[in-house]
Amino acid sequence: MLFGILLAAIAGALVSMQTVFNNKVNEQTGSWTTTMLVLFMGFVASLLASLIFEGKNTFTLQHVQLWYWFSGMIGVGVVFCLVQGMRRLGPTYAISIVLTAQLGTALLWDSLGWLGLEKIPFTPAKLIGVLVIIGGILVFKFGGRKEIKSESPVAE
């Protein structure tokens, strides 16, 4: 379990870092070019890693349901929406919303047992957990001190 927590934490850090990188690319190109570049580079890296670690099993796909093959298309939406969200909201606010949406969606899928997931009962405690996170985002965004713009000292 500890290793799973570590991997999940690393994934969260990588998502945040990737979003910053994507935003920097997007400053020089368009959102669709950024998305294409990110996913192409991901394809190349995945292909090489798969060939190194899985060898000929890389192309053994006969037991994968056809609709799961479309997850790469979902990735297009992920990258595009993250780049646009970060550009409009800033990295911390955008990522906090993304993570909350991920948690809420995962809770829904778990609770309903969709796509063969083990059905995990929905409890009020789980709802409270999501609401606490949403409250934290609201405090983060709206609860801080207002910036006070000071006048520059005028040289006499």
Short mmCIF file of C-alpha atoms in Angstrom, two decimals:
data_model
loop_
_atom_site.label_atom_id
_atom_site.label_comp_id
_atom_site.label_asym_id
_atom_site.label_seq_id
_atom_site.Cartn_x
_atom_site.Cartn_y
_atom_site.Cartn_z
CA MET A 1 0.00 0.00 0.00
CA LEU A 2 2.83 2.40 0.83
CA PHE A 3 4.32 1.90 -2.63
CA GLY A 4 0.92 2.66 -4.19
CA ILE A 5 0.70 5.89 -2.19
CA LEU A 6 4.19 6.85 -3.31
CA LEU A 7 3.36 6.18 -6.96
CA ALA A 8 0.12 8.18 -6.71
CA ALA A 9 1.99 11.10 -5.13
CA ILE A 10 4.61 10.99 -7.88
CA ALA A 11 1.84 10.94 -10.50
CA GLY A 12 0.26 14.01 -8.92
CA ALA A 13 3.58 15.85 -8.96
CA LEU A 14 4.20 14.82 -12.57
CA VAL A 15 0.74 16.00 -13.67
CA SER A 16 1.40 19.39 -12.08
CA MET A 17 4.86 19.62 -13.63
CA GLN A 18 3.58 18.51 -17.04
CA THR A 19 0.86 21.14 -16.92
CA VAL A 20 3.43 23.87 -16.31
CA PHE A 21 5.59 22.56 -19.17
CA ASN A 22 2.56 22.33 -21.46
CA ASN A 23 1.62 25.89 -20.63
CA LYS A 24 5.12 27.09 -21.54
CA VAL A 25 4.90 25.29 -24.89
CA ASN A 26 1.43 26.77 -25.42
CA GLU A 27 2.84 30.28 -24.96
CA GLN A 28 4.86 29.74 -28.17
CA THR A 29 2.37 27.65 -30.16
CA GLY A 30 -1.36 26.99 -30.20
CA SER A 31 -3.27 24.69 -27.88
CA TRP A 32 -3.75 22.03 -30.53
CA THR A 33 -0.06 22.07 -31.46
CA THR A 34 0.80 21.74 -27.77
CA THR A 35 -1.61 18.81 -27.42
CA MET A 36 -0.18 17.10 -30.50
CA LEU A 37 3.41 17.59 -29.35
CA VAL A 38 2.71 16.36 -25.80
CA LEU A 39 0.86 13.25 -26.94
CA PHE A 40 3.37 12.46 -29.71
CA MET A 41 6.29 12.72 -27.28
CA GLY A 42 4.32 10.57 -24.83
CA PHE A 43 3.77 8.02 -27.59
CA VAL A 44 7.48 7.87 -28.41
CA ALA A 45 8.48 7.56 -24.73
CA SER A 46 5.81 4.91 -24.08
CA LEU A 47 6.76 2.91 -27.15
CA LEU A 48 10.45 2.87 -26.23
CA ALA A 49 9.76 1.99 -22.57
CA SER A 50 7.33 -0.74 -23.60
CA LEU A 51 9.80 -2.27 -26.06
CA ILE A 52 12.52 -2.22 -23.40
CA PHE A 53 10.46 -3.59 -20.51
CA GLU A 54 7.82 -5.71 -22.26
CA GLY A 55 9.54 -6.64 -25.51
CA LYS A 56 7.38 -8.52 -27.97
CA ASN A 57 4.41 -8.39 -25.57
CA THR A 58 4.08 -4.69 -26.45
CA PHE A 59 1.75 -5.54 -29.32
CA THR A 60 -0.32 -8.26 -27.61
CA LEU A 61 -3.68 -6.52 -27.59
CA GLN A 62 -6.22 -9.20 -28.48
CA HIS A 63 -7.81 -9.28 -24.99
CA VAL A 64 -8.38 -5.51 -24.74
CA GLN A 65 -11.96 -4.35 -25.29
CA LEU A 66 -12.15 -2.10 -28.35
CA TRP A 67 -13.61 0.92 -26.52
CA TYR A 68 -10.61 1.04 -24.16
CA TRP A 69 -8.40 1.79 -27.15
CA PHE A 70 -9.98 5.26 -27.30
CA SER A 71 -8.39 6.41 -24.04
CA GLY A 72 -5.80 8.29 -26.07
CA MET A 73 -8.61 10.45 -27.41
CA ILE A 74 -9.55 11.21 -23.83
CA GLY A 75 -5.92 12.26 -23.37
CA VAL A 76 -6.40 14.87 -26.08
CA GLY A 77 -9.20 16.40 -24.01
CA VAL A 78 -7.12 16.19 -20.85
CA VAL A 79 -4.11 18.00 -22.29
CA PHE A 80 -6.15 20.61 -24.14
CA CYS A 81 -8.39 21.40 -21.14
CA LEU A 82 -5.45 21.51 -18.71
CA VAL A 83 -3.52 23.93 -20.89
CA GLN A 84 -6.55 26.17 -21.32
CA GLY A 85 -7.57 25.96 -17.65
CA MET A 86 -4.09 26.80 -16.43
CA ARG A 87 -3.81 29.71 -18.82
CA ARG A 88 -7.04 31.16 -17.46
CA LEU A 89 -6.77 30.24 -13.77
CA GLY A 90 -3.09 29.76 -12.97
CA PRO A 91 -1.42 26.47 -12.05
CA THR A 92 -2.47 25.99 -8.42
CA TYR A 93 -6.13 26.87 -8.84
CA ALA A 94 -6.47 24.88 -12.08
CA ILE A 95 -4.78 21.77 -10.69
CA SER A 96 -6.83 21.90 -7.48
CA ILE A 97 -10.01 21.91 -9.55
CA VAL A 98 -8.69 19.11 -11.75
CA LEU A 99 -7.84 16.95 -8.73
CA THR A 100 -11.24 17.58 -7.15
CA ALA A 101 -12.99 16.68 -10.40
CA GLN A 102 -10.87 13.51 -10.58
CA LEU A 103 -11.81 12.57 -7.04
CA GLY A 104 -15.51 13.25 -7.59
CA THR A 105 -15.55 11.30 -10.85
CA ALA A 106 -13.62 8.39 -9.32
CA LEU A 107 -16.07 8.33 -6.40
CA LEU A 108 -18.99 8.19 -8.85
CA TRP A 109 -17.43 5.40 -10.92
CA ASP A 110 -16.48 3.41 -7.80
CA SER A 111 -19.91 3.83 -6.27
CA LEU A 112 -21.68 2.69 -9.43
CA GLY A 113 -19.15 -0.01 -10.32
CA TRP A 114 -19.02 1.10 -13.95
CA LEU A 115 -16.82 -0.60 -16.56
CA GLY A 116 -16.20 -3.62 -14.38
CA LEU A 117 -14.84 -1.73 -11.37
CA GLU A 118 -15.49 -3.23 -7.98
CA LYS A 119 -18.55 -1.48 -6.59
CA ILE A 120 -17.60 0.43 -3.45
CA PRO A 121 -20.51 1.72 -1.38
CA PHE A 122 -21.06 5.46 -1.37
CA THR A 123 -21.06 6.83 2.17
CA PRO A 124 -21.75 10.26 3.66
CA ALA A 125 -18.12 10.33 4.86
CA LYS A 126 -16.91 10.13 1.25
CA LEU A 127 -19.21 12.97 0.24
CA ILE A 128 -17.98 15.04 3.17
CA GLY A 129 -14.39 14.37 2.08
CA VAL A 130 -15.07 15.75 -1.39
CA LEU A 131 -16.94 18.75 0.06
CA VAL A 132 -14.03 19.49 2.42
CA ILE A 133 -11.67 19.55 -0.56
CA ILE A 134 -14.03 21.87 -2.45
CA GLY A 135 -14.17 24.08 0.66
CA GLY A 136 -10.38 24.14 0.75
CA ILE A 137 -10.25 25.29 -2.86
CA LEU A 138 -12.73 28.07 -2.11
CA VAL A 139 -10.69 29.16 0.92
CA PHE A 140 -7.53 29.05 -1.18
CA LYS A 141 -9.08 31.13 -3.96
CA PHE A 142 -11.20 33.61 -2.03
CA GLY A 143 -10.12 33.51 1.62
CA GLY A 144 -6.65 35.00 1.46
CA ARG A 145 -5.56 38.53 2.10
CA LYS A 146 -6.19 40.92 -0.68
CA GLU A 147 -3.05 42.21 -2.31
CA ILE A 148 -2.41 45.80 -1.42
CA LYS A 149 -0.86 47.70 -4.25
CA SER A 150 1.57 50.15 -2.82
CA GLU A 151 2.52 53.30 -4.57
CA SER A 152 6.11 53.47 -5.75
CA PRO A 153 8.10 56.01 -3.82
CA VAL A 154 8.58 59.09 -5.90
CA ALA A 155 12.12 60.43 -6.02
CA GLU A 156 12.27 64.06 -4.98
#
